[in-house]
PDB file of C-alpha atoms in Angstrom:
ATOM      1  CA  MET A   1     134.398  46.311 134.653  1.00 69.00           C
ATOM      2  CA  VAL A   2     135.693  45.538 138.122  1.00 80.00           C
ATOM      3  CA  TYR A   3     134.097  44.699 141.482  1.00 88.00           C
ATOM      4  CA  GLY A   4     130.934  43.181 139.968  1.00 87.00           C
ATOM      5  CA  LEU A   5     128.681  46.143 140.782  1.00 91.00           C
ATOM      6  CA  PRO A   6     125.456  46.965 138.859  1.00 92.00           C
ATOM      7  CA  ASP A   7     125.863  48.547 135.419  1.00 95.00           C
ATOM      8  CA  ILE A   8     124.296  51.734 136.775  1.00 97.00           C
ATOM      9  CA  LEU A   9     127.729  52.385 138.328  1.00 97.00           C
ATOM     10  CA  ARG A  10     130.522  51.626 135.881  1.00 97.00           C
ATOM     11  CA  VAL A  11     133.972  50.974 137.363  1.00 97.00           C
ATOM     12  CA  GLU A  12     136.956  50.566 135.051  1.00 96.00           C
ATOM     13  CA  ALA A  13     140.605  49.893 135.802  1.00 97.00           C
ATOM     14  CA  GLN A  14     143.185  51.893 133.881  1.00 97.00           C
ATOM     15  CA  GLY A  15     146.382  50.592 135.372  1.00 97.00           C
ATOM     16  CA  PRO A  16     146.479  51.814 138.973  1.00 98.00           C
ATOM     17  CA  ILE A  17     143.586  54.238 138.370  1.00 98.00           C
ATOM     18  CA  ARG A  18     139.966  53.310 139.065  1.00 98.00           C
ATOM     19  CA  VAL A  19     137.456  55.305 137.021  1.00 98.00           C
ATOM     20  CA  ILE A  20     133.972  55.404 138.568  1.00 98.00           C
ATOM     21  CA  THR A  21     131.199  56.582 136.252  1.00 98.00           C
ATOM     22  CA  LEU A  22     127.679  57.393 137.424  1.00 98.00           C
ATOM     23  CA  ASN A  23     125.967  55.600 134.577  1.00 98.00           C
ATOM     24  CA  ASP A  24     122.302  56.573 134.332  1.00 97.00           C
ATOM     25  CA  PRO A  25     122.472  59.368 131.739  1.00 97.00           C
ATOM     26  CA  ASP A  26     118.770  59.257 130.816  1.00 96.00           C
ATOM     27  CA  LYS A  27     117.998  60.361 134.386  1.00 95.00           C
ATOM     28  CA  LEU A  28     120.968  62.749 134.500  1.00 96.00           C
ATOM     29  CA  ASN A  29     122.600  60.346 136.969  1.00 97.00           C
ATOM     30  CA  ALA A  30     120.041  61.201 139.640  1.00 95.00           C
ATOM     31  CA  MET A  31     120.605  59.273 142.852  1.00 94.00           C
ATOM     32  CA  THR A  32     118.062  56.508 142.470  1.00 94.00           C
ATOM     33  CA  ASP A  33     118.245  53.847 145.167  1.00 94.00           C
ATOM     34  CA  PRO A  34     120.349  51.420 143.052  1.00 95.00           C
ATOM     35  CA  LEU A  35     122.867  54.136 142.120  1.00 96.00           C
ATOM     36  CA  HIS A  36     123.010  55.578 145.630  1.00 95.00           C
ATOM     37  CA  GLU A  37     123.620  52.142 147.134  1.00 95.00           C
ATOM     38  CA  ALA A  38     126.209  51.119 144.529  1.00 96.00           C
ATOM     39  CA  LEU A  39     128.125  54.385 144.985  1.00 97.00           C
ATOM     40  CA  THR A  40     128.106  53.847 148.745  1.00 96.00           C
ATOM     41  CA  ASP A  41     129.384  50.273 148.389  1.00 96.00           C
ATOM     42  CA  VAL A  42     132.086  50.876 145.776  1.00 97.00           C
ATOM     43  CA  TRP A  43     134.428  52.587 148.229  1.00 97.00           C
ATOM     44  CA  VAL A  44     134.733  49.423 150.308  1.00 96.00           C
ATOM     45  CA  HIS A  45     135.862  47.542 147.189  1.00 97.00           C
ATOM     46  CA  ILE A  46     138.331  50.289 146.303  1.00 97.00           C
ATOM     47  CA  MET A  47     139.800  50.406 149.791  1.00 96.00           C
ATOM     48  CA  ARG A  48     140.398  46.632 149.579  1.00 96.00           C
ATOM     49  CA  ASP A  49     141.939  46.807 146.085  1.00 97.00           C
ATOM     50  CA  PRO A  50     145.725  46.364 146.492  1.00 96.00           C
ATOM     51  CA  ASP A  51     146.456  47.602 142.976  1.00 97.00           C
ATOM     52  CA  ALA A  52     144.456  50.847 143.117  1.00 98.00           C
ATOM     53  CA  ARG A  53     146.374  54.086 143.648  1.00 98.00           C
ATOM     54  CA  ALA A  54     143.981  56.838 142.554  1.00 98.00           C
ATOM     55  CA  VAL A  55     140.306  57.309 141.690  1.00 98.00           C
ATOM     56  CA  VAL A  56     138.469  59.462 139.140  1.00 98.00           C
ATOM     57  CA  LEU A  57     134.729  60.005 139.651  1.00 98.00           C
ATOM     58  CA  THR A  58     132.575  61.361 136.801  1.00 98.00           C
ATOM     59  CA  GLY A  59     129.136  61.128 135.213  1.00 98.00           C
ATOM     60  CA  ALA A  60     127.926  59.612 131.942  1.00 98.00           C
ATOM     61  CA  GLY A  61     126.151  61.885 129.470  1.00 97.00           C
ATOM     62  CA  ARG A  62     125.558  65.576 129.992  1.00 97.00           C
ATOM     63  CA  ALA A  63     125.360  65.694 133.799  1.00 98.00           C
ATOM     64  CA  PHE A  64     127.596  64.757 136.693  1.00 98.00           C
ATOM     65  CA  SER A  65     124.512  64.139 138.840  1.00 97.00           C
ATOM     66  CA  ALA A  66     121.147  65.852 139.155  1.00 95.00           C
ATOM     67  CA  GLY A  67     120.965  64.819 142.831  1.00 91.00           C
ATOM     68  CA  GLY A  68     117.981  63.096 144.408  1.00 85.00           C
ATOM     69  CA  ASP A  69     115.386  61.512 142.105  1.00 84.00           C
ATOM     70  CA  VAL A  70     111.698  62.417 142.179  1.00 80.00           C
ATOM     71  CA  PRO A  71     110.296  58.970 143.137  1.00 83.00           C
ATOM     72  CA  GLY A  72     112.707  58.798 146.051  1.00 84.00           C
ATOM     73  CA  PHE A  73     111.755  62.302 147.130  1.00 83.00           C
ATOM     74  CA  LEU A  74     108.071  61.389 147.107  1.00 86.00           C
ATOM     75  CA  ARG A  75     108.669  58.151 148.992  1.00 89.00           C
ATOM     76  CA  ASN A  76     110.732  59.966 151.634  1.00 88.00           C
ATOM     77  CA  VAL A  77     107.715  62.180 152.282  1.00 88.00           C
ATOM     78  CA  GLU A  78     105.300  59.264 152.589  1.00 88.00           C
ATOM     79  CA  ASP A  79     107.339  56.434 154.156  1.00 89.00           C
ATOM     80  CA  VAL A  80     109.122  57.111 157.443  1.00 91.00           C
ATOM     81  CA  GLU A  81     111.081  53.832 157.497  1.00 94.00           C
ATOM     82  CA  TYR A  82     112.292  54.395 153.944  1.00 91.00           C
ATOM     83  CA  ARG A  83     113.300  57.922 154.920  1.00 92.00           C
ATOM     84  CA  ARG A  84     115.363  56.675 157.850  1.00 93.00           C
ATOM     85  CA  ALA A  85     117.103  54.104 155.664  1.00 93.00           C
ATOM     86  CA  SER A  86     117.864  56.788 153.064  1.00 91.00           C
ATOM     87  CA  MET A  87     119.473  59.003 155.691  1.00 92.00           C
ATOM     88  CA  ARG A  88     121.606  56.103 156.926  1.00 93.00           C
ATOM     89  CA  THR A  89     122.854  55.525 153.387  1.00 93.00           C
ATOM     90  CA  ALA A  90     123.541  59.252 153.000  1.00 91.00           C
ATOM     91  CA  ARG A  91     125.702  59.175 156.129  1.00 93.00           C
ATOM     92  CA  LEU A  92     127.572  56.075 154.964  1.00 95.00           C
ATOM     93  CA  LEU A  93     128.305  57.646 151.581  1.00 95.00           C
ATOM     94  CA  VAL A  94     129.904  60.733 153.125  1.00 93.00           C
ATOM     95  CA  ASP A  95     131.887  58.606 155.573  1.00 95.00           C
ATOM     96  CA  HIS A  96     133.139  56.273 152.843  1.00 96.00           C
ATOM     97  CA  ILE A  97     134.298  59.021 150.476  1.00 97.00           C
ATOM     98  CA  LEU A  98     136.025  61.014 153.211  1.00 96.00           C
ATOM     99  CA  GLY A  99     137.513  57.855 154.698  1.00 97.00           C
ATOM    100  CA  CYS A 100     138.929  56.422 151.467  1.00 97.00           C
ATOM    101  CA  HIS A 101     142.725  56.408 151.731  1.00 97.00           C
ATOM    102  CA  LEU A 102     143.262  56.969 148.000  1.00 98.00           C
ATOM    103  CA  PRO A 103     143.159  60.402 146.325  1.00 98.00           C
ATOM    104  CA  VAL A 104     139.791  60.928 144.623  1.00 98.00           C
ATOM    105  CA  ILE A 105     139.422  63.345 141.705  1.00 98.00           C
ATOM    106  CA  ALA A 106     135.970  64.581 140.695  1.00 98.00           C
ATOM    107  CA  ALA A 107     135.737  65.202 136.951  1.00 98.00           C
ATOM    108  CA  VAL A 108     132.599  67.338 136.947  1.00 98.00           C
ATOM    109  CA  ASN A 109     131.430  66.983 133.362  1.00 98.00           C
ATOM    110  CA  GLY A 110     128.053  68.708 133.762  1.00 98.00           C
ATOM    111  CA  PRO A 111     125.613  69.953 136.388  1.00 98.00           C
ATOM    112  CA  ALA A 112     126.285  68.692 139.914  1.00 98.00           C
ATOM    113  CA  VAL A 113     123.149  69.512 141.895  1.00 97.00           C
ATOM    114  CA  GLY A 114     121.917  68.708 145.404  1.00 94.00           C
ATOM    115  CA  LEU A 115     123.347  65.361 146.480  1.00 94.00           C
ATOM    116  CA  GLY A 116     125.391  65.342 143.261  1.00 96.00           C
ATOM    117  CA  CYS A 117     127.032  68.560 144.387  1.00 97.00           C
ATOM    118  CA  SER A 118     127.715  67.093 147.836  1.00 95.00           C
ATOM    119  CA  ILE A 119     129.392  64.055 146.279  1.00 96.00           C
ATOM    120  CA  ALA A 120     131.651  66.140 144.051  1.00 97.00           C
ATOM    121  CA  MET A 121     132.631  68.442 146.915  1.00 96.00           C
ATOM    122  CA  SER A 122     133.562  65.461 149.095  1.00 96.00           C
ATOM    123  CA  CYS A 123     136.339  64.496 146.667  1.00 98.00           C
ATOM    124  CA  ASP A 124     139.962  65.511 147.191  1.00 98.00           C
ATOM    125  CA  LEU A 125     140.456  67.416 143.941  1.00 98.00           C
ATOM    126  CA  VAL A 126     137.833  68.853 141.592  1.00 98.00           C
ATOM    127  CA  LEU A 127     138.255  69.483 137.876  1.00 98.00           C
ATOM    128  CA  ILE A 128     135.179  71.114 136.384  1.00 98.00           C
ATOM    129  CA  SER A 129     134.149  71.404 132.754  1.00 98.00           C
ATOM    130  CA  GLU A 130     133.747  74.948 131.475  1.00 98.00           C
ATOM    131  CA  THR A 131     130.121  74.047 130.627  1.00 96.00           C
ATOM    132  CA  ALA A 132     129.282  72.671 134.091  1.00 98.00           C
ATOM    133  CA  TYR A 133     127.925  74.257 137.239  1.00 98.00           C
ATOM    134  CA  ILE A 134     127.310  73.205 140.836  1.00 98.00           C
ATOM    135  CA  ALA A 135     124.384  74.029 143.097  1.00 97.00           C
ATOM    136  CA  ASP A 136     123.263  72.836 146.518  1.00 96.00           C
ATOM    137  CA  THR A 137     119.498  73.155 146.227  1.00 94.00           C
ATOM    138  CA  HIS A 138     118.394  71.449 149.443  1.00 94.00           C
ATOM    139  CA  VAL A 139     116.928  74.598 150.991  1.00 94.00           C
ATOM    140  CA  ASN A 140     115.072  75.496 147.778  1.00 92.00           C
ATOM    141  CA  VAL A 141     112.951  72.357 148.003  1.00 89.00           C
ATOM    142  CA  GLY A 142     112.398  72.725 151.742  1.00 91.00           C
ATOM    143  CA  LEU A 143     115.145  70.420 153.004  1.00 93.00           C
ATOM    144  CA  VAL A 144     117.917  71.086 155.471  1.00 93.00           C
ATOM    145  CA  ALA A 145     121.272  70.852 153.675  1.00 93.00           C
ATOM    146  CA  GLY A 146     122.104  67.733 155.623  1.00 85.00           C
ATOM    147  CA  ASP A 147     124.892  65.845 153.870  1.00 83.00           C
ATOM    148  CA  GLY A 148     127.892  67.500 152.219  1.00 84.00           C
ATOM    149  CA  GLY A 149     127.904  71.270 151.930  1.00 91.00           C
ATOM    150  CA  VAL A 150     127.447  71.989 155.622  1.00 94.00           C
ATOM    151  CA  VAL A 151     130.561  69.892 156.314  1.00 94.00           C
ATOM    152  CA  THR A 152     132.941  70.640 153.446  1.00 96.00           C
ATOM    153  CA  TRP A 153     132.139  74.143 152.193  1.00 97.00           C
ATOM    154  CA  PRO A 154     133.343  76.084 155.272  1.00 96.00           C
ATOM    155  CA  PHE A 155     136.782  74.492 154.732  1.00 96.00           C
ATOM    156  CA  MET A 156     136.858  75.593 151.088  1.00 97.00           C
ATOM    157  CA  MET A 157     135.547  79.163 151.175  1.00 96.00           C
ATOM    158  CA  SER A 158     134.466  81.802 153.633  1.00 96.00           C
ATOM    159  CA  MET A 159     131.601  81.005 155.968  1.00 97.00           C
ATOM    160  CA  LEU A 160     129.735  84.022 154.573  1.00 97.00           C
ATOM    161  CA  LYS A 161     129.944  82.675 151.027  1.00 97.00           C
ATOM    162  CA  ALA A 162     129.028  79.162 152.158  1.00 97.00           C
ATOM    163  CA  LYS A 163     125.920  80.547 153.817  1.00 97.00           C
ATOM    164  CA  GLU A 164     124.997  82.628 150.766  1.00 97.00           C
ATOM    165  CA  TYR A 165     125.071  79.721 148.337  1.00 97.00           C
ATOM    166  CA  LEU A 166     123.558  77.162 150.708  1.00 97.00           C
ATOM    167  CA  PHE A 167     120.756  79.544 151.706  1.00 97.00           C
ATOM    168  CA  THR A 168     119.905  80.544 148.114  1.00 97.00           C
ATOM    169  CA  GLY A 169     120.755  77.396 146.147  1.00 96.00           C
ATOM    170  CA  GLU A 170     122.040  79.583 143.317  1.00 97.00           C
ATOM    171  CA  ARG A 171     124.011  77.986 140.508  1.00 98.00           C
ATOM    172  CA  ILE A 172     127.769  78.384 140.738  1.00 98.00           C
ATOM    173  CA  PRO A 173     129.303  78.318 137.242  1.00 98.00           C
ATOM    174  CA  ALA A 174     132.677  76.708 136.665  1.00 98.00           C
ATOM    175  CA  ALA A 175     134.884  79.808 136.824  1.00 98.00           C
ATOM    176  CA  LEU A 176     133.184  81.049 139.993  1.00 98.00           C
ATOM    177  CA  ALA A 177     133.545  77.606 141.580  1.00 98.00           C
ATOM    178  CA  VAL A 178     137.315  77.904 141.154  1.00 98.00           C
ATOM    179  CA  GLU A 179     137.307  81.489 142.433  1.00 98.00           C
ATOM    180  CA  LEU A 180     135.363  80.460 145.547  1.00 98.00           C
ATOM    181  CA  GLY A 181     137.584  77.451 146.225  1.00 97.00           C
ATOM    182  CA  LEU A 182     135.076  74.725 145.329  1.00 98.00           C
ATOM    183  CA  ALA A 183     137.094  73.489 142.340  1.00 98.00           C
ATOM    184  CA  ASN A 184     140.770  73.346 141.459  1.00 98.00           C
ATOM    185  CA  ARG A 185     140.528  74.397 137.840  1.00 98.00           C
ATOM    186  CA  VAL A 186     138.243  74.809 134.833  1.00 98.00           C
ATOM    187  CA  VAL A 187     138.913  72.434 131.951  1.00 98.00           C
ATOM    188  CA  PRO A 188     137.561  72.437 128.372  1.00 98.00           C
ATOM    189  CA  ALA A 189     134.753  69.893 128.139  1.00 97.00           C
ATOM    190  CA  GLU A 190     136.471  67.854 125.440  1.00 97.00           C
ATOM    191  CA  SER A 191     139.646  67.378 127.470  1.00 98.00           C
ATOM    192  CA  LEU A 192     138.155  66.949 130.963  1.00 98.00           C
ATOM    193  CA  MET A 193     138.715  63.204 131.272  1.00 98.00           C
ATOM    194  CA  ASP A 194     142.175  63.380 129.697  1.00 98.00           C
ATOM    195  CA  GLU A 195     143.239  65.964 132.283  1.00 98.00           C
ATOM    196  CA  ALA A 196     141.610  64.064 135.144  1.00 98.00           C
ATOM    197  CA  LEU A 197     143.357  60.843 134.132  1.00 98.00           C
ATOM    198  CA  ALA A 198     146.671  62.642 133.710  1.00 98.00           C
ATOM    199  CA  LEU A 199     146.371  64.098 137.205  1.00 98.00           C
ATOM    200  CA  ALA A 200     145.335  60.711 138.611  1.00 98.00           C
ATOM    201  CA  GLY A 201     148.332  59.129 136.873  1.00 98.00           C
ATOM    202  CA  LYS A 202     150.652  61.700 138.429  1.00 98.00           C
ATOM    203  CA  LEU A 203     149.230  60.977 141.887  1.00 98.00           C
ATOM    204  CA  ALA A 204     149.432  57.221 141.301  1.00 98.00           C
ATOM    205  CA  GLN A 205     153.195  57.588 140.769  1.00 98.00           C
ATOM    206  CA  GLN A 206     153.733  59.296 144.105  1.00 98.00           C
ATOM    207  CA  PRO A 207     155.043  57.189 146.994  1.00 98.00           C
ATOM    208  CA  ALA A 208     151.869  55.478 148.191  1.00 97.00           C
ATOM    209  CA  GLN A 209     152.266  55.695 151.956  1.00 98.00           C
ATOM    210  CA  SER A 210     153.282  59.348 152.053  1.00 98.00           C
ATOM    211  CA  LEU A 211     150.485  60.472 149.721  1.00 98.00           C
ATOM    212  CA  GLN A 212     147.774  58.348 151.324  1.00 98.00           C
ATOM    213  CA  GLU A 213     148.571  59.278 154.883  1.00 98.00           C
ATOM    214  CA  THR A 214     148.883  62.963 153.952  1.00 98.00           C
ATOM    215  CA  LYS A 215     145.411  62.739 152.429  1.00 98.00           C
ATOM    216  CA  ARG A 216     144.090  60.991 155.515  1.00 97.00           C
ATOM    217  CA  SER A 217     145.720  63.559 157.806  1.00 98.00           C
ATOM    218  CA  LEU A 218     144.046  66.402 155.927  1.00 98.00           C
ATOM    219  CA  ASN A 219     140.719  64.607 155.878  1.00 97.00           C
ATOM    220  CA  LEU A 220     140.778  64.233 159.645  1.00 97.00           C
ATOM    221  CA  HIS A 221     139.659  67.880 159.697  1.00 97.00           C
ATOM    222  CA  LEU A 222     136.672  67.012 157.491  1.00 96.00           C
ATOM    223  CA  GLN A 223     135.918  63.774 159.313  1.00 96.00           C
ATOM    224  CA  ALA A 224     135.937  65.582 162.665  1.00 96.00           C
ATOM    225  CA  ALA A 225     133.526  68.142 161.213  1.00 95.00           C
ATOM    226  CA  ALA A 226     131.352  65.359 159.806  1.00 95.00           C
ATOM    227  CA  LEU A 227     131.262  63.635 163.185  1.00 94.00           C
ATOM    228  CA  LYS A 228     130.174  66.874 164.816  1.00 95.00           C
ATOM    229  CA  VAL A 229     127.778  68.215 162.175  1.00 95.00           C
ATOM    230  CA  LEU A 230     126.159  65.269 160.363  1.00 94.00           C
ATOM    231  CA  PRO A 231     124.158  63.727 163.230  1.00 94.00           C
ATOM    232  CA  PHE A 232     122.216  66.959 163.702  1.00 95.00           C
ATOM    233  CA  ALA A 233     122.120  67.977 160.029  1.00 94.00           C
ATOM    234  CA  LEU A 234     120.830  64.625 158.763  1.00 93.00           C
ATOM    235  CA  SER A 235     118.350  64.388 161.626  1.00 94.00           C
ATOM    236  CA  ALA A 236     117.085  67.852 160.722  1.00 94.00           C
ATOM    237  CA  GLU A 237     116.888  66.892 157.040  1.00 93.00           C
ATOM    238  CA  THR A 238     114.885  63.811 158.029  1.00 92.00           C
ATOM    239  CA  GLU A 239     112.465  66.072 159.892  1.00 93.00           C
ATOM    240  CA  SER A 240     112.211  68.332 156.827  1.00 93.00           C
ATOM    241  CA  PHE A 241     110.323  65.626 154.948  1.00 89.00           C
ATOM    242  CA  SER A 242     107.425  66.117 157.389  1.00 89.00           C
ATOM    243  CA  SER A 243     107.204  69.859 156.752  1.00 91.00           C
ATOM    244  CA  PRO A 244     104.308  71.433 154.804  1.00 87.00           C
ATOM    245  CA  GLU A 245     106.771  73.039 152.351  1.00 87.00           C
ATOM    246  CA  VAL A 246     108.209  69.677 151.342  1.00 88.00           C
ATOM    247  CA  ALA A 247     104.725  68.148 151.149  1.00 82.00           C
ATOM    248  CA  GLU A 248     103.773  70.911 148.710  1.00 85.00           C
ATOM    249  CA  ARG A 249     106.917  70.278 146.627  1.00 83.00           C
ATOM    250  CA  ALA A 250     106.047  66.579 146.597  1.00 77.00           C
ATOM    251  CA  ARG A 251     102.561  67.353 145.250  1.00 80.00           C
ATOM    252  CA  GLN A 252     104.072  69.555 142.552  1.00 83.00           C
ATOM    253  CA  PHE A 253     106.583  66.865 141.562  1.00 76.00           C
ATOM    254  CA  ALA A 254     103.833  64.230 141.477  1.00 71.00           C
ATOM    255  CA  ALA A 255     101.656  66.460 139.264  1.00 77.00           C
ATOM    256  CA  ARG A 256     104.515  67.099 136.836  1.00 75.00           C
ATOM    257  CA  THR A 257     105.381  63.398 136.716  1.00 65.00           C
ATOM    258  CA  ALA A 258     101.745  62.489 135.990  1.00 66.00           C
ATOM    259  CA  GLU A 259     101.595  65.114 133.243  1.00 71.00           C
ATOM    260  CA  LYS A 260     104.701  63.717 131.546  1.00 67.00           C
ATOM    261  CA  GLN A 261     103.233  60.198 131.591  1.00 61.00           C
ATOM    262  CA  ARG A 262     100.046  61.202 129.759  1.00 65.00           C
TER     263      ARG A 262
END
């Protein structure tokens, strides 16, 4: 373990590679407050790490990340100050991933949904397990798609396709993700991490300045889009939590949670 972060986010050094693992498998690596905050903070540590040359980001267990967690969703509906703080953290997370000077590889080992999808799509390269899928389900639960997809997807696929999958929240299986431009390649589940580490090792051997500044030059397109789009999109998502549709979803989630606890 490096950087002294909570166990819910495991960070391991493999030579010049830093492997970040979302480590809450019982909750399918849903973005609870501790995980969300740790994942936001880890990029500052990585950017200050003189020995790091590449990053692999993956999830423990059978999911990459199920996105937002139910208690946080309910609290966002009920607590305006908490909601505002959550949106600030969401903005910081996008800024930190896009602003990291090192190449970041997402090893999507299982479902990447909602915020989990946004995180994966903010990485530089995406390897996806043949058993995984991605889905941005913000609109389905009554929320504006405020963080990742509205920024990154139009750079990866046609605007028409971006609208289709953001509007509907439909699952995008691994092969289709590659076809659309949302992933680089499909990898057998059992060899996903081996291939991700091999690719990270190859990048780590590249001349550091030329690779890092090429990555940063490319990401200026995304960062400019984020600067233009995120203030409105996150503000609109914040407003979504006051809508009757989201209030109804919150009641449904609360009822299901109560039922499970009986």
